[in-house]
Amino acid sequence: MSTAWVALALTLKIAAWATLLNLLLGVGIGYAIARWRFPGRNLVDAALTLPMVMPPTVLGYYLLVVIGTHSPLGSWLLQTFGVRLIFTWQGAVIAATVVSFPLVFKAARAAFETVDPQLEDAARLLGVSEMGVFLRVSLPLAWRGILAGLLLAFARALGEFGATLMVAGSIPGKTQTLSIAVYEAVQAGQDDTANFLVAVTSITCITMLLAAGRLVPARDNARRA
């Protein structure tokens, strides 16, 4: 059972890092797509949403092509910094980040598009810088939608399997996450361990979904008030 707790701790660490990275990437890109008009905007949106519908194993293969030790990027990281991402927990973070990114990006974009542009223009007329407009007007008005997306992304990262298995493998104590541990336990006939892991994963994901569901109606009610 100690293996289960190790897998749980590793999964929470990976999901937390992936959510933090998505907070920066998803919010920044979501704000840019919501506010800027440029040719190919819808194509960029579709490309960024692709991880939501693409099979995780396909994403894992793409990641192997991009960050594998035989790729230009992976070879440069290994030779320059001695960093190997494949079969490490950092590689699992990258896989979880890519898979859950659309949940934050789409939520952030939708939340920023609900912010009245006149409020941002009024702040600019008062001499507030663009960064100030973002931090003091746009972000406070959009935070509920962003937080809902972050909670969904965290739950998605907790359950990530295919891409993580291809990029990080299944090394107990190092890269074996909850979902992979469930698979290994079932394959080994360890039903008690599998039941415990499934219960922990289910309870955590349901909690995240309930929390996200409470945030969205609260925003709608506030808008109607």
Tab-separated table of C-alpha atoms in Angstrom:
chain	number	residue	atom	x	y	z
A	1	MET	CA	0.000	0.000	0.000
A	2	SER	CA	2.998	2.299	0.510
A	3	THR	CA	3.459	2.227	-3.264
A	4	ALA	CA	-0.028	3.697	-3.576
A	5	TRP	CA	0.837	6.662	-1.337
A	6	VAL	CA	4.042	7.275	-3.278
A	7	ALA	CA	2.075	7.252	-6.541
A	8	LEU	CA	-0.509	9.593	-5.010
A	9	ALA	CA	2.156	12.060	-3.858
A	10	LEU	CA	3.887	11.954	-7.241
A	11	THR	CA	0.599	12.444	-9.082
A	12	LEU	CA	-0.325	15.455	-6.947
A	13	LYS	CA	3.120	16.973	-7.563
A	14	ILE	CA	2.881	16.450	-11.315
A	15	ALA	CA	-0.691	17.781	-11.459
A	16	ALA	CA	0.257	20.830	-9.375
A	17	TRP	CA	3.209	21.694	-11.618
A	18	ALA	CA	1.148	21.142	-14.758
A	19	THR	CA	-1.612	23.392	-13.396
A	20	LEU	CA	0.905	26.097	-12.481
A	21	LEU	CA	2.417	26.024	-15.969
A	22	ASN	CA	-1.053	26.139	-17.495
A	23	LEU	CA	-1.919	29.097	-15.276
A	24	LEU	CA	0.860	31.057	-16.949
A	25	LEU	CA	0.483	29.695	-20.483
A	26	GLY	CA	-3.291	29.303	-20.632
A	27	VAL	CA	-4.122	32.685	-19.112
A	28	GLY	CA	-1.517	34.545	-21.183
A	29	ILE	CA	-2.448	32.948	-24.495
A	30	GLY	CA	-6.174	33.014	-23.702
A	31	TYR	CA	-5.973	36.769	-23.045
A	32	ALA	CA	-4.012	37.344	-26.256
A	33	ILE	CA	-6.477	35.365	-28.383
A	34	ALA	CA	-9.457	37.089	-26.738
A	35	ARG	CA	-8.132	40.611	-27.267
A	36	TRP	CA	-6.078	40.529	-30.469
A	37	ARG	CA	-7.490	40.214	-33.963
A	38	PHE	CA	-5.101	38.777	-36.546
A	39	PRO	CA	-5.297	36.572	-39.659
A	40	GLY	CA	-5.483	32.876	-38.815
A	41	ARG	CA	-6.819	33.538	-35.310
A	42	ASN	CA	-9.358	30.734	-35.550
A	43	LEU	CA	-6.716	28.379	-36.915
A	44	VAL	CA	-4.439	29.125	-33.954
A	45	ASP	CA	-7.367	28.558	-31.588
A	46	ALA	CA	-8.094	25.197	-33.224
A	47	ALA	CA	-4.441	24.145	-33.036
A	48	LEU	CA	-4.245	25.051	-29.343
A	49	THR	CA	-7.444	23.131	-28.643
A	50	LEU	CA	-6.200	20.036	-30.473
A	51	PRO	CA	-4.873	18.249	-27.332
A	52	MET	CA	-8.459	18.149	-26.036
A	53	VAL	CA	-9.635	15.842	-28.834
A	54	MET	CA	-6.443	14.103	-29.923
A	55	PRO	CA	-5.709	10.631	-28.484
A	56	PRO	CA	-3.216	10.929	-25.597
A	57	THR	CA	-0.962	8.306	-27.147
A	58	VAL	CA	-0.674	10.439	-30.280
A	59	LEU	CA	0.241	13.436	-28.123
A	60	GLY	CA	2.787	11.263	-26.365
A	61	TYR	CA	4.324	10.332	-29.688
A	62	TYR	CA	4.522	13.996	-30.708
A	63	LEU	CA	6.209	14.810	-27.403
A	64	LEU	CA	8.733	12.023	-27.960
A	65	VAL	CA	9.486	13.537	-31.357
A	66	VAL	CA	9.926	17.021	-29.844
A	67	ILE	CA	11.729	16.383	-26.531
A	68	GLY	CA	13.210	12.910	-27.083
A	69	THR	CA	16.986	12.584	-26.781
A	70	HIS	CA	17.265	12.095	-30.547
A	71	SER	CA	15.314	15.277	-31.334
A	72	PRO	CA	17.108	18.615	-31.872
A	73	LEU	CA	15.621	20.091	-28.684
A	74	GLY	CA	16.185	17.008	-26.544
A	75	SER	CA	19.717	16.550	-27.848
A	76	TRP	CA	20.520	20.229	-27.151
A	77	LEU	CA	19.165	20.028	-23.590
A	78	LEU	CA	21.160	16.862	-22.923
A	79	GLN	CA	24.443	18.102	-24.359
A	80	THR	CA	24.193	21.672	-23.025
A	81	PHE	CA	22.616	21.248	-19.601
A	82	GLY	CA	22.723	17.486	-19.067
A	83	VAL	CA	18.897	17.507	-18.884
A	84	ARG	CA	17.036	14.381	-19.997
A	85	LEU	CA	13.235	14.765	-20.001
A	86	ILE	CA	12.247	11.297	-21.159
A	87	PHE	CA	11.472	8.820	-18.347
A	88	THR	CA	11.542	11.553	-15.690
A	89	TRP	CA	8.804	13.194	-13.604
A	90	GLN	CA	9.571	16.440	-15.412
A	91	GLY	CA	8.633	14.699	-18.648
A	92	ALA	CA	5.379	13.618	-16.996
A	93	VAL	CA	4.735	17.272	-16.088
A	94	ILE	CA	5.175	18.285	-19.723
A	95	ALA	CA	2.781	15.546	-20.865
A	96	ALA	CA	0.154	16.528	-18.272
A	97	THR	CA	0.568	20.212	-19.151
A	98	VAL	CA	0.005	19.633	-22.857
A	99	VAL	CA	-3.004	17.368	-22.328
A	100	SER	CA	-4.760	19.709	-19.874
A	101	PHE	CA	-3.755	23.005	-21.528
A	102	PRO	CA	-6.961	23.458	-23.602
A	103	LEU	CA	-9.105	23.351	-20.457
A	104	VAL	CA	-7.371	26.451	-19.089
A	105	PHE	CA	-6.923	28.168	-22.432
A	106	LYS	CA	-10.579	27.849	-23.493
A	107	ALA	CA	-11.873	28.852	-20.055
A	108	ALA	CA	-9.533	31.855	-19.884
A	109	ARG	CA	-10.428	33.035	-23.375
A	110	ALA	CA	-14.156	32.759	-22.671
A	111	ALA	CA	-13.752	34.566	-19.349
A	112	PHE	CA	-11.767	37.445	-20.861
A	113	GLU	CA	-14.279	37.810	-23.701
A	114	THR	CA	-17.021	38.452	-21.126
A	115	VAL	CA	-15.102	41.426	-19.699
A	116	ASP	CA	-16.535	44.716	-20.994
A	117	PRO	CA	-13.819	46.342	-23.181
A	118	GLN	CA	-15.137	49.782	-22.155
A	119	LEU	CA	-13.906	49.158	-18.628
A	120	GLU	CA	-10.415	48.435	-19.961
A	121	ASP	CA	-10.561	51.540	-22.214
A	122	ALA	CA	-11.611	53.657	-19.239
A	123	ALA	CA	-8.582	52.435	-17.290
A	124	ARG	CA	-6.299	53.287	-20.223
A	125	LEU	CA	-7.790	56.797	-20.395
A	126	LEU	CA	-6.898	57.193	-16.722
A	127	GLY	CA	-3.279	56.471	-17.587
A	128	VAL	CA	-3.105	52.853	-16.466
A	129	SER	CA	-0.495	50.823	-18.339
A	130	GLU	CA	-1.428	47.733	-20.362
A	131	MET	CA	-0.053	45.471	-17.628
A	132	GLY	CA	-2.023	47.465	-15.075
A	133	VAL	CA	-5.209	47.103	-17.128
A	134	PHE	CA	-4.666	43.347	-17.244
A	135	LEU	CA	-3.866	42.953	-13.541
A	136	ARG	CA	-6.363	45.484	-12.135
A	137	VAL	CA	-9.324	45.197	-14.529
A	138	SER	CA	-9.313	42.159	-16.825
A	139	LEU	CA	-7.944	39.502	-14.483
A	140	PRO	CA	-10.125	40.352	-11.435
A	141	LEU	CA	-13.267	40.264	-13.614
A	142	ALA	CA	-12.310	36.970	-15.288
A	143	TRP	CA	-10.840	35.051	-12.352
A	144	ARG	CA	-13.869	32.837	-11.690
A	145	GLY	CA	-13.833	31.379	-15.196
A	146	ILE	CA	-10.064	30.977	-15.076
A	147	LEU	CA	-10.225	29.216	-11.712
A	148	ALA	CA	-12.892	26.837	-13.021
A	149	GLY	CA	-10.610	25.969	-15.936
A	150	LEU	CA	-7.662	25.452	-13.597
A	151	LEU	CA	-9.644	23.061	-11.412
A	152	LEU	CA	-10.709	21.052	-14.457
A	153	ALA	CA	-7.119	21.017	-15.707
A	154	PHE	CA	-5.873	19.802	-12.318
A	155	ALA	CA	-8.425	16.973	-12.348
A	156	ARG	CA	-7.479	16.109	-15.942
A	157	ALA	CA	-3.779	16.043	-15.028
A	158	LEU	CA	-4.541	13.716	-12.116
A	159	GLY	CA	-6.053	11.165	-14.482
A	160	GLU	CA	-3.581	11.493	-17.340
A	161	PHE	CA	-2.391	8.098	-18.614
A	162	GLY	CA	-1.512	7.673	-22.298
A	163	ALA	CA	0.846	10.570	-22.967
A	164	THR	CA	2.473	10.215	-19.537
A	165	LEU	CA	3.130	6.503	-20.071
A	166	MET	CA	4.755	7.138	-23.438
A	167	VAL	CA	6.907	10.047	-22.281
A	168	ALA	CA	7.753	9.088	-18.688
A	169	GLY	CA	7.163	5.343	-18.602
A	170	SER	CA	6.155	3.475	-15.445
A	171	ILE	CA	9.021	3.605	-12.961
A	172	PRO	CA	7.724	3.057	-9.381
A	173	GLY	CA	8.593	5.981	-7.145
A	174	LYS	CA	9.835	8.099	-10.048
A	175	THR	CA	7.299	8.310	-12.877
A	176	GLN	CA	4.508	5.902	-11.916
A	177	THR	CA	1.428	8.087	-11.424
A	178	LEU	CA	-1.932	7.045	-9.968
A	179	SER	CA	-3.540	6.082	-13.253
A	180	ILE	CA	-0.478	4.089	-14.333
A	181	ALA	CA	-0.296	2.446	-10.889
A	182	VAL	CA	-3.931	1.358	-11.295
A	183	TYR	CA	-3.079	-0.224	-14.633
A	184	GLU	CA	-0.027	-1.975	-13.185
A	185	ALA	CA	-1.992	-3.175	-10.119
A	186	VAL	CA	-4.750	-4.636	-12.280
A	187	GLN	CA	-2.190	-6.336	-14.517
A	188	ALA	CA	-0.509	-7.813	-11.414
A	189	GLY	CA	-3.822	-8.957	-9.897
A	190	GLN	CA	-3.469	-6.610	-6.870
A	191	ASP	CA	-7.160	-5.819	-6.524
A	192	ASP	CA	-6.929	-4.144	-3.100
A	193	THR	CA	-4.318	-1.671	-4.302
A	194	ALA	CA	-6.255	-1.018	-7.510
A	195	ASN	CA	-9.480	-0.386	-5.581
A	196	PHE	CA	-7.744	2.049	-3.234
A	197	LEU	CA	-6.104	3.958	-6.078
A	198	VAL	CA	-9.342	4.117	-8.056
A	199	ALA	CA	-11.221	5.431	-5.013
A	200	VAL	CA	-8.624	8.138	-4.341
A	201	THR	CA	-8.584	9.221	-7.988
A	202	SER	CA	-12.376	9.270	-8.241
A	203	ILE	CA	-12.897	11.241	-5.035
A	204	THR	CA	-10.297	13.827	-6.015
A	205	CYS	CA	-11.687	14.300	-9.517
A	206	ILE	CA	-15.281	14.559	-8.283
A	207	THR	CA	-14.219	17.163	-5.724
A	208	MET	CA	-12.547	19.217	-8.450
A	209	LEU	CA	-15.604	19.007	-10.711
A	210	LEU	CA	-17.968	20.040	-7.913
A	211	ALA	CA	-15.749	22.992	-7.045
A	212	ALA	CA	-15.579	24.060	-10.698
A	213	GLY	CA	-19.340	23.682	-11.069
A	214	ARG	CA	-19.991	25.950	-8.094
A	215	LEU	CA	-17.823	28.717	-9.545
A	216	VAL	CA	-19.497	29.033	-12.964
A	217	PRO	CA	-23.093	29.511	-11.690
A	218	ALA	CA	-21.768	32.011	-9.171
A	219	ARG	CA	-20.398	34.100	-12.043
A	220	ASP	CA	-23.670	33.851	-13.962
A	221	ASN	CA	-25.703	34.856	-10.927
A	222	ALA	CA	-23.421	37.810	-10.296
A	223	ARG	CA	-23.910	38.958	-13.899
A	224	ARG	CA	-27.710	38.780	-13.635
A	225	ALA	CA	-27.760	40.630	-10.290
